[in-house]
Short mmCIF file of C-alpha atoms in Angstrom, two decimals:
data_model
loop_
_atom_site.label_atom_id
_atom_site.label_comp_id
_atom_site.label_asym_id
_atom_site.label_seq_id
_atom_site.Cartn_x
_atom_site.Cartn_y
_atom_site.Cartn_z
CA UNK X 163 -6.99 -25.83 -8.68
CA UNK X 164 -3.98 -23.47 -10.13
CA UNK X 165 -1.65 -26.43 -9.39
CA UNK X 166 -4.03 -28.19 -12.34
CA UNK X 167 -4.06 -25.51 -14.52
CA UNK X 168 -0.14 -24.58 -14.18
CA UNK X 169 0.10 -28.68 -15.42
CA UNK X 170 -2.28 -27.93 -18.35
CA UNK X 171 -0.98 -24.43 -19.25
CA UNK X 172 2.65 -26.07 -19.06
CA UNK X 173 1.77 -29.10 -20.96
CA UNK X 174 0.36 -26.48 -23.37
CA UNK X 175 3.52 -24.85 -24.01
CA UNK X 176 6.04 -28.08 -24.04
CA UNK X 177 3.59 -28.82 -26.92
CA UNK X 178 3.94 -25.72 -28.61
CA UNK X 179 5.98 -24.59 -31.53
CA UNK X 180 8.10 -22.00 -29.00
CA UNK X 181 11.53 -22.72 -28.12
CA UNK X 182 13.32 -21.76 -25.21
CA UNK X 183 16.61 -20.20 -27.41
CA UNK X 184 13.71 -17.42 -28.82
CA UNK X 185 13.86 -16.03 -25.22
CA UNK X 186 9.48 -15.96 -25.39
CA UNK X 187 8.51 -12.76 -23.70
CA UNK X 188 5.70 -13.53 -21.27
CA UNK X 189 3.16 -12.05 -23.85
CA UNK X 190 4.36 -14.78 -26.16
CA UNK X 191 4.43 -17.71 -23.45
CA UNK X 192 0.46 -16.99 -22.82
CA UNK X 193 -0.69 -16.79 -26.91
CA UNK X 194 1.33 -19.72 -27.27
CA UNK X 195 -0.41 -21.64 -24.64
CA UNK X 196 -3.81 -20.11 -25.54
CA UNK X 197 -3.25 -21.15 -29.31
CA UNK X 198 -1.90 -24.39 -28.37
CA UNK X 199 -4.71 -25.58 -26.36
CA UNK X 200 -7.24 -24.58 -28.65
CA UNK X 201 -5.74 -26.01 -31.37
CA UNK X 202 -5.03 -29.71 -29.64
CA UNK X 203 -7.40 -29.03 -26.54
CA UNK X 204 -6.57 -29.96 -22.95
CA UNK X 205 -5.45 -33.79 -23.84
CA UNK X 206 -4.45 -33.21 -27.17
CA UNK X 207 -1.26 -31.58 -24.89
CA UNK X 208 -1.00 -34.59 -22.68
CA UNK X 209 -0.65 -36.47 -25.50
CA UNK X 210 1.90 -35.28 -27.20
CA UNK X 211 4.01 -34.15 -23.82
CA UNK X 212 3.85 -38.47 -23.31
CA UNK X 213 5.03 -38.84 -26.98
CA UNK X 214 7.61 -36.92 -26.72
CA UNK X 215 8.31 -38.73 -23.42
CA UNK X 216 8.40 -41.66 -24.83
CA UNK X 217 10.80 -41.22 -27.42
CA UNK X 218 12.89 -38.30 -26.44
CA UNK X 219 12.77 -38.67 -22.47
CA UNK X 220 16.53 -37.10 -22.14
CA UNK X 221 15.29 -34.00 -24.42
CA UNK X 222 12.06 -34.04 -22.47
CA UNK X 223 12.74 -33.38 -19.20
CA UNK X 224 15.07 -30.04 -20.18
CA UNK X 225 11.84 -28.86 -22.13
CA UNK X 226 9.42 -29.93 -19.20
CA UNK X 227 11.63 -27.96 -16.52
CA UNK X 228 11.90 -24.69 -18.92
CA UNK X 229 8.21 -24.92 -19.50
CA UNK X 230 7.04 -24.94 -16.08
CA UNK X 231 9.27 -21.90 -15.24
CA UNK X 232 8.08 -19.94 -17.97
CA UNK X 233 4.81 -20.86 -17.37
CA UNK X 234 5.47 -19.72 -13.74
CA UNK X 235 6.85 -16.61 -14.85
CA UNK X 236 4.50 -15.30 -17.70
CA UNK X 237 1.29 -16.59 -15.29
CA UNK X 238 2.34 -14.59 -11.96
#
């Protein structure tokens, strides 16, 4: 089960607004998520994480790999 919400919480925050160059604190990393999933909901964040997929895949996978970290490191 945490394995399926790390995917959704990190999906969450690819989708976001937050980039990695702010340096997000881990308080910011979890109201970023939280806002971002309520505002798109659970597949409104898959969506746009295969958007951007599709059309930036090179740009994607950088943003992917920070995401799950910081999601790993805000959620600990």
């Amino acid at each position: 089960m945490n394995a399926i919400i790390d995917d959704v919480r990190s999906e969450a925050l690819f989708a976001s607004d937050v980039q990695r160059s702010q340096q997000p604190t881990p308080e910011l990393i979890r109201a970023a998520v939280t806002a971002t999933v309520d505002r798109l909901g659970e597949s409104g964040c898959a969506e746009r994480v295969a958007q951007e997929f599709g059309e930036h895949p090179d740009c994607a996978i950088g943003r992917m790999r920070w995401a799950r970290g910081a999601v790993q490191m805000a959620f600990a």
